[in-house]
Tab-separated table of C-alpha atoms and ligand atoms in Angstrom:
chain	number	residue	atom	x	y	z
A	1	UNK	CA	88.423	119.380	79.665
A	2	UNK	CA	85.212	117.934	78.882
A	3	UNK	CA	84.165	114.384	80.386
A	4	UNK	CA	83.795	113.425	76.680
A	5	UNK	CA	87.604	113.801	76.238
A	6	UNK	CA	88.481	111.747	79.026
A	7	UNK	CA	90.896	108.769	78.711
A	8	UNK	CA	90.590	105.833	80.852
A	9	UNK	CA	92.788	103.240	81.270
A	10	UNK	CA	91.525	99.591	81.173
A	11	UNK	CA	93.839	96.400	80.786
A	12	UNK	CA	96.467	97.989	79.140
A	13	UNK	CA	94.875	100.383	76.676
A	14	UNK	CA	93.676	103.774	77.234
A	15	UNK	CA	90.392	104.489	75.943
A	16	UNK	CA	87.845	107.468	75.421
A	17	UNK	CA	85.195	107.086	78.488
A	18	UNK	CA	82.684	106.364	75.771
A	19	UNK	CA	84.626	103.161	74.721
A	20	UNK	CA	85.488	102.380	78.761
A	21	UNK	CA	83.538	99.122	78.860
A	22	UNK	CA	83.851	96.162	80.992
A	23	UNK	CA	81.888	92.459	81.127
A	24	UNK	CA	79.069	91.938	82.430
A	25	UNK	CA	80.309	88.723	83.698
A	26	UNK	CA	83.103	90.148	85.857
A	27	UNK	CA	83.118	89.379	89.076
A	28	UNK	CA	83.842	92.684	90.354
A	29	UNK	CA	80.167	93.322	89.019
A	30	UNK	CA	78.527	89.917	89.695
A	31	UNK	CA	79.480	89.626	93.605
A	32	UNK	CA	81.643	93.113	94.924
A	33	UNK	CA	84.855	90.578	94.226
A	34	UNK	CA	87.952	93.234	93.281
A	35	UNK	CA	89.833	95.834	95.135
A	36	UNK	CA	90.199	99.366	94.797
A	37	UNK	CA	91.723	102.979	95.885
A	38	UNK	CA	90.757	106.566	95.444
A	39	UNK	CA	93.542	108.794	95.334
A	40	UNK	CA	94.093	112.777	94.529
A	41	UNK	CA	96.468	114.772	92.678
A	42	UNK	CA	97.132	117.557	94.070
A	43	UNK	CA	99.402	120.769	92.484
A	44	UNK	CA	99.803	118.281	89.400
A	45	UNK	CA	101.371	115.384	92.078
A	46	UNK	CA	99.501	112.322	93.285
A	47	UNK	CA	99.814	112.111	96.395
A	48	UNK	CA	101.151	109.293	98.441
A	49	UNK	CA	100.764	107.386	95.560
A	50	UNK	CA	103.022	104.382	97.104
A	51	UNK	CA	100.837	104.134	100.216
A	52	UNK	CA	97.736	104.231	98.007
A	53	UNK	CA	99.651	101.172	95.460
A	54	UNK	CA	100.774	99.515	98.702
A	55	UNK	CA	97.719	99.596	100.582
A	56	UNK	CA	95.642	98.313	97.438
A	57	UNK	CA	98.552	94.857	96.916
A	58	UNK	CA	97.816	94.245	100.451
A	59	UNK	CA	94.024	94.256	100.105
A	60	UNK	CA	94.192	92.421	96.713
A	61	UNK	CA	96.426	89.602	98.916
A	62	UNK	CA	94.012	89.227	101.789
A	63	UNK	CA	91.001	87.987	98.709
A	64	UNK	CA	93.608	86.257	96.783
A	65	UNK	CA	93.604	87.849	94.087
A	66	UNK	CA	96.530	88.590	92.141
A	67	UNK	CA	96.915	91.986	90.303
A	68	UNK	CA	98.951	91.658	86.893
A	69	UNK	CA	100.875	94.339	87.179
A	70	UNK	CA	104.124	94.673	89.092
A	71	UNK	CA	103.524	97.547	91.360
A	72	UNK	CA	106.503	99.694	89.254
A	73	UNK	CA	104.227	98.571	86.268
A	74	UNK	CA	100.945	100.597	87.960
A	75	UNK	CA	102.603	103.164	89.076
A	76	UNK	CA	103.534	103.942	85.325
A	77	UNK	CA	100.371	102.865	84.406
A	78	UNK	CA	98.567	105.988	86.674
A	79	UNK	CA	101.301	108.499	86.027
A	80	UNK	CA	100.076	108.079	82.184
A	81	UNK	CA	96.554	107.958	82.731
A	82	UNK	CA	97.088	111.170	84.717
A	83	UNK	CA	99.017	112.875	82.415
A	84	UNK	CA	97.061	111.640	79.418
A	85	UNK	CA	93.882	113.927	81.208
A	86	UNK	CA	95.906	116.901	81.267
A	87	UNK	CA	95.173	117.482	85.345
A	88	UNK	CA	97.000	118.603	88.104
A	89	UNK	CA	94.201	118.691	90.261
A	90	UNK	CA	91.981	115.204	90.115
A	91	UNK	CA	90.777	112.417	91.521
A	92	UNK	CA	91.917	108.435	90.960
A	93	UNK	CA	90.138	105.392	90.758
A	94	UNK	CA	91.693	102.758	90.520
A	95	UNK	CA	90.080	99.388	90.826
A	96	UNK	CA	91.408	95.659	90.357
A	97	UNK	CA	88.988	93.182	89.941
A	98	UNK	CA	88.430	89.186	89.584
A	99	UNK	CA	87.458	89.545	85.829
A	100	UNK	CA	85.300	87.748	84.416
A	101	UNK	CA	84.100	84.055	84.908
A	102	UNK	CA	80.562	82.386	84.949
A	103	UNK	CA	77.927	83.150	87.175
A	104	UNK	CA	79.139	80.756	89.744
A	105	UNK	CA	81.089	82.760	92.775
A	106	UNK	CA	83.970	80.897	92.121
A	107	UNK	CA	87.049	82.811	91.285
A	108	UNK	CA	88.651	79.857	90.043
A	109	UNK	CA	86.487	80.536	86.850
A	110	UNK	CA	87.989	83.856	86.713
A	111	UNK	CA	90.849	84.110	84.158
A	112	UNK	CA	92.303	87.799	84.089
A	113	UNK	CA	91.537	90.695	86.348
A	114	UNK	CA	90.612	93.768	85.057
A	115	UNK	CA	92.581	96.713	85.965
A	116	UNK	CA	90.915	100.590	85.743
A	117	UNK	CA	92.278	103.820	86.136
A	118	UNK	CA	89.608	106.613	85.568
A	119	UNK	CA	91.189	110.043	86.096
A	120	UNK	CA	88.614	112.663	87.005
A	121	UNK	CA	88.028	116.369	88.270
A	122	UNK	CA	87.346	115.912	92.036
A	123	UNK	CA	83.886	116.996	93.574
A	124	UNK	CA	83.976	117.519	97.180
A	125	UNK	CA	81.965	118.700	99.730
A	126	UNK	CA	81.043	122.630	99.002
A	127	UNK	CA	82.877	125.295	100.662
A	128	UNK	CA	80.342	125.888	103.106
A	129	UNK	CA	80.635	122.843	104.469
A	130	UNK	CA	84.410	123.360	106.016
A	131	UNK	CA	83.134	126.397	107.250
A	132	UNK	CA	80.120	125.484	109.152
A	133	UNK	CA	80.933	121.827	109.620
A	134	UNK	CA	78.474	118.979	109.317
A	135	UNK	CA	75.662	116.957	111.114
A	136	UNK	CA	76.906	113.262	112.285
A	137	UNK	CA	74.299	110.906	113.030
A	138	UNK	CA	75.154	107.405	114.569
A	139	UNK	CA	73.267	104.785	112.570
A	140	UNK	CA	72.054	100.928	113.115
A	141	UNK	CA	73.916	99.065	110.532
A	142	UNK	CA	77.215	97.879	112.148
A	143	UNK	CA	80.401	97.600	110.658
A	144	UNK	CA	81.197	94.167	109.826
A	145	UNK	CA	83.622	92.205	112.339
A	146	UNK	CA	87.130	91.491	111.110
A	147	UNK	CA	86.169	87.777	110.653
A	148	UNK	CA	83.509	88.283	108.382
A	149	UNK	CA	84.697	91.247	105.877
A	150	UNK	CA	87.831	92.780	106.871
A	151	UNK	CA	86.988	96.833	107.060
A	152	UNK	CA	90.748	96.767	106.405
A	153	UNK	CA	90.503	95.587	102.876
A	154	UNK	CA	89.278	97.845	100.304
A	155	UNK	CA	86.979	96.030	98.443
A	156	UNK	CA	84.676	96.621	96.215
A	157	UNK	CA	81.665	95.368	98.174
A	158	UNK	CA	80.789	98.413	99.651
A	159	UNK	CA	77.467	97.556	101.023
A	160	UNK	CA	77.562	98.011	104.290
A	161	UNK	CA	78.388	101.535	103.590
A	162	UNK	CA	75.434	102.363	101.502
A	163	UNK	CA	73.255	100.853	104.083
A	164	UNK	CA	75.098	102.898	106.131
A	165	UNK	CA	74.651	105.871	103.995
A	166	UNK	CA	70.799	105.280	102.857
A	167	UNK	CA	70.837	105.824	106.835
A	168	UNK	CA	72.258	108.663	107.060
A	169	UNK	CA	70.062	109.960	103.878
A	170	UNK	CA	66.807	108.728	105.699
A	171	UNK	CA	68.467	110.855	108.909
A	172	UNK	CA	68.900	113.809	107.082
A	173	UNK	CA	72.672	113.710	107.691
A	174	UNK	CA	75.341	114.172	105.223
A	175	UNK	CA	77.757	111.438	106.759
A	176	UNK	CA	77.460	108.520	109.421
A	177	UNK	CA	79.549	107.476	112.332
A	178	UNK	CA	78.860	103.358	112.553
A	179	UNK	CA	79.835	101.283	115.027
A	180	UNK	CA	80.989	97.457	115.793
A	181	UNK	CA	78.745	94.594	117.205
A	182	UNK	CA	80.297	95.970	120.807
A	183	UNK	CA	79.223	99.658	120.272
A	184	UNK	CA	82.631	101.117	119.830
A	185	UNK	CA	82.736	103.787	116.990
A	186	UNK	CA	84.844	102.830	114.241
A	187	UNK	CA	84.646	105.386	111.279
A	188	UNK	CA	82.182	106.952	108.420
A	189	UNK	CA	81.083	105.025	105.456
A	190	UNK	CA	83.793	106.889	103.415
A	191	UNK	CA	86.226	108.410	106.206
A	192	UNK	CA	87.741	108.085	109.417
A	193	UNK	CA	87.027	109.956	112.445
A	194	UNK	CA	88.435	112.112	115.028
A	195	UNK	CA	87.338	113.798	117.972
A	196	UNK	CA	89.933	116.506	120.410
A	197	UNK	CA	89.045	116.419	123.951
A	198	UNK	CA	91.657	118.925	126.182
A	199	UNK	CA	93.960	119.179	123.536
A	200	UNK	CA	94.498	115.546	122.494
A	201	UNK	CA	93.372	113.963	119.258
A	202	UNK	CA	91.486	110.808	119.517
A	203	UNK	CA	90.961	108.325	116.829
A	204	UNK	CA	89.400	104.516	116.839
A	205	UNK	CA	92.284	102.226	116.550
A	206	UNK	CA	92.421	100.247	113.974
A	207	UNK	CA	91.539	97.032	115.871
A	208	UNK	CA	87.932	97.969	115.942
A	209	UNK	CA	87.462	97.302	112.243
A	210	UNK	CA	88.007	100.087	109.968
A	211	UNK	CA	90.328	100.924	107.046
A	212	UNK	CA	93.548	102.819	107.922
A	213	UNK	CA	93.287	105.837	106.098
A	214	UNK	CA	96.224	107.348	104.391
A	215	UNK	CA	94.878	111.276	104.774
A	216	UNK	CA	94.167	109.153	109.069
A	217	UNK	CA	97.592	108.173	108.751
A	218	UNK	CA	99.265	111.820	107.710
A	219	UNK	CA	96.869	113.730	109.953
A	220	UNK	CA	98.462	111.690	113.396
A	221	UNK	CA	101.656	112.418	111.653
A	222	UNK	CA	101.002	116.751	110.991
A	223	UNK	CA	99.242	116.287	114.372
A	224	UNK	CA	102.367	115.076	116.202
A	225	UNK	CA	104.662	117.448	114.518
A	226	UNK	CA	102.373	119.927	115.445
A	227	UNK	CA	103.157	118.907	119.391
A	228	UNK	CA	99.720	117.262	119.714
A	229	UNK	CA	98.767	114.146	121.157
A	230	UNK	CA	97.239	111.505	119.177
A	231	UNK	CA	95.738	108.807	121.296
A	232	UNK	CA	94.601	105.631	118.978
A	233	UNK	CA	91.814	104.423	121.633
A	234	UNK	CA	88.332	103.159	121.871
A	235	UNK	CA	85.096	105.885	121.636
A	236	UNK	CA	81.954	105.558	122.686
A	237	UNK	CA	79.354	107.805	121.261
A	238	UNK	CA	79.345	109.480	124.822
A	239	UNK	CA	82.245	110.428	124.086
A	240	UNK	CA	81.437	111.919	120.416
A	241	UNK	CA	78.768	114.090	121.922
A	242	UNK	CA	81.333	115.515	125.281
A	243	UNK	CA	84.180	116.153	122.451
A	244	UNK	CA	85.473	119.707	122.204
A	245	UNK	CA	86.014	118.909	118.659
A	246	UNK	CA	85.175	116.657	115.961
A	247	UNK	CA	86.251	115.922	112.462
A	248	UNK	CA	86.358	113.263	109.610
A	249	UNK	CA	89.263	112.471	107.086
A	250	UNK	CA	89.102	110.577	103.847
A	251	UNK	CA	90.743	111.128	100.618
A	252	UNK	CA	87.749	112.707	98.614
A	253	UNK	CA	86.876	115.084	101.773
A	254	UNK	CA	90.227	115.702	103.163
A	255	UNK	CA	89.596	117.247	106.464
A	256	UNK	CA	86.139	118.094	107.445
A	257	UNK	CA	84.997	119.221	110.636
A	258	UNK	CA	81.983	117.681	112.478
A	259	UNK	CA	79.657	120.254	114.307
A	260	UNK	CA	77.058	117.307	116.096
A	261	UNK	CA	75.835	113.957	116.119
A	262	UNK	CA	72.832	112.472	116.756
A	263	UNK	CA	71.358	115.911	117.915
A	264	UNK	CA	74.066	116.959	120.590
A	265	UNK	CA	76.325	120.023	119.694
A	266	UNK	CA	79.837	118.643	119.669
A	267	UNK	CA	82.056	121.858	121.995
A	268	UNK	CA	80.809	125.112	120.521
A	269	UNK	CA	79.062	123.968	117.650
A	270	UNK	CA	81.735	125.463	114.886
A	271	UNK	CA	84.856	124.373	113.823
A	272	UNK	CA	87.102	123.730	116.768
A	273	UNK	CA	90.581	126.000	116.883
A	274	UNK	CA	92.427	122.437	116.797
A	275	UNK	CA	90.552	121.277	113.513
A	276	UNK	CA	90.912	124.159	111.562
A	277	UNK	CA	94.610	124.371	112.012
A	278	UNK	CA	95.441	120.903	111.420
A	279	UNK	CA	93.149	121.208	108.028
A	280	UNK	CA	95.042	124.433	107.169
A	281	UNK	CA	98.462	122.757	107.732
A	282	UNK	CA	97.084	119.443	105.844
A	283	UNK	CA	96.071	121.631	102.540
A	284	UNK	CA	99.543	123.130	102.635
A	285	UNK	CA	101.343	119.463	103.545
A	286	UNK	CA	98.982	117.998	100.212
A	287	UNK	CA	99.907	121.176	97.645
A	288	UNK	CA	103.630	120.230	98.257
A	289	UNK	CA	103.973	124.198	100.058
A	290	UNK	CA	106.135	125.092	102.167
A	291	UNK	CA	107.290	121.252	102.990
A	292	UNK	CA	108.236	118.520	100.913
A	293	UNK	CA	105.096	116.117	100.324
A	294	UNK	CA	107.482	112.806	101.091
A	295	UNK	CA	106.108	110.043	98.786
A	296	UNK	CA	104.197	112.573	96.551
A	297	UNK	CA	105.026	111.438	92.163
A	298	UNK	CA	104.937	114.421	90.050
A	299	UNK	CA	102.771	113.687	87.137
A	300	UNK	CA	103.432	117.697	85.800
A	301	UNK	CA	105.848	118.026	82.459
B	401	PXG	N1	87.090	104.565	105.707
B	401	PXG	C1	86.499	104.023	104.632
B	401	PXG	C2	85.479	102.973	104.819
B	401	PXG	C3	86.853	104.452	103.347
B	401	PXG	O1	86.276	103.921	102.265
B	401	PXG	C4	88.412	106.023	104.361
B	401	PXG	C5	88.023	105.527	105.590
B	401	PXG	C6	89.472	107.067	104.287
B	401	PXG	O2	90.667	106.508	103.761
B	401	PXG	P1	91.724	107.381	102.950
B	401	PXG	O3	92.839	106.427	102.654
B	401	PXG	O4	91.039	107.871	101.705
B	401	PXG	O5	92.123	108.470	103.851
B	401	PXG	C7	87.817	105.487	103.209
B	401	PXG	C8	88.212	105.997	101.863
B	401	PXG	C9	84.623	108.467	97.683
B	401	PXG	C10	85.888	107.935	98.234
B	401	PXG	O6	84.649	108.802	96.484
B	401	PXG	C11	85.926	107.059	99.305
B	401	PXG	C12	87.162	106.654	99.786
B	401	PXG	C13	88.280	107.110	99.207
B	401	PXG	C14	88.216	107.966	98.150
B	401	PXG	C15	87.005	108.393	97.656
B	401	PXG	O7	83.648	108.560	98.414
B	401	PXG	N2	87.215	105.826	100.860
């Protein structure tokens, strides 16, 4: 299917991507003021839809913002836009934002939100990349503290991240680690991170500022089943470069393993025994094979 034939969903109405317009006064365009969630289908089934809905209500509460659909109503409302694109395997955008108002900030001046659901094929890293692994670099922009932009919301002022990111371009790096004003590491501008040192998984807790991933969430769970420990616990980049084994998680990249940061091999320098099992058993877990993917919506007919 051609991009051309794509239908997106906007307020309501799906429409062919050449119609898929929004103001130029909306907020969500005039100050980063909306919400929004990236999700995959996987095996024609998005998956954990109902974390991804529940996670994007609670980020849409913490800004005040009020999404006009009931969350049974969205849920529809991506099941059709999915279906409507004819793929089982895609990527989902959805996005909530203020709507628009005047070119004042305030969101009193905002009347309705606009609601988008673009349903795409999903580009990922290249092959290659899960098989070597990638080059971290730790980079000078922090993350923001919890009292000045919540890394827990998902909002669409993604900023700091693409500071973050022009960073890591400048570095030569394909992702970043960042860390808070007190130097612990908290995550990458698009995923969450991991390291395994003597068998135990460690991940920044959430306390440190970052968003709780869903694929973070379900990788301490397949981890756990699995018989590892998961230890949520601060990390210093000392610890990054003395891991045996590194890896990010994010919904676009899934599981990808890190191979050194900031110039220091992380353990051998390839894809750690640990890493490569959990991402085997993750990729089975996501297609729905072999286990039931709990909280997976089948979008197939
Ligand atoms: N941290 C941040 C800052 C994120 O934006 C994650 C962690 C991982 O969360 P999930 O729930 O996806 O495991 C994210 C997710 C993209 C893209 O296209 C980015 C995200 C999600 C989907 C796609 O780069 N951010």
């Amino acid at each position: 299917m051609g991009a051309d034939t794509h239908k997106i969903y906007i307020n309501g109405q799906l429409v062919d991507r050449s119609e898929a317009r929004v103001s130029v006064f909306d907020h969500g365009f005039l100050y980063g003021d909306g919400v929004f969630e990236g999700i995959r289908v996987y095996n024609g089934r998005v998956f954990k839809l109902d974390a991804h809905l529940a996670r994007l209500f609670r980020s849409a509460k913490a800004i005040l913002l009020t999404v006009p659909l009931s969350l049974e109503a969205l849920r529809a409302a991506v099941v059709e836009t999915v279906r409507a694109n004819g793929l089982t395997e895609a990527y989902i955008r959805m996005v909530v934002s203020r709507g628009a108002g005047d070119l004042g900030l305030d969101p009193l001046r905002c009347s309705q939100p606009t609601v988008i659901i673009i349903v795409q094929e999903i580009s990922i890293y290249p092959p290659e990349v899960y098989e070597r692994g990638l080059d971290l670099a730790s980079v000078v922009v922090r993350r923001p503290a919890a009292d000045a932009l919540n890394p827990a919301m998902k909002t669409l002022n993604y900023l700091n991240n693409i500071l973050a990111k022009i960073d890591g371009n400048q570095r030569g790096v394909p992702e970043v680690l960042m860390l808070n004003r007190e130097g612990w590491v908290t995550e990458g501008t698009a995923d969450n991170f991991f390291l395994v040192k003597d068998g135990v998984l460690v991940t920044p807790p959430t306390y440190v500022g970052i968003l709780n991933g869903i694929t973070r969430q379900v990788v301490i769970e397949l981890a756990r089943n699995l018989g590892y420990g998961v230890s949520e616990s601060n990390v210093t980049l000392f610890d990054v470069y003395n891991a045996d084994e590194a890896f990010l998680t994010g919904t676009a990249a899934e599981m990808v393993p890190a191979i050194s940061c900031d110039g220091r091999t992380i353990g051998t320098g390839r894809p750690g025994p640990i890493t490569r099992r959990l991402t085997k058993r993750f990729r089975t877990y996501a297609r729905g094979e072999g286990v039931v993917a709990l909280d997976s919506i089948t979008v197939r007919t």
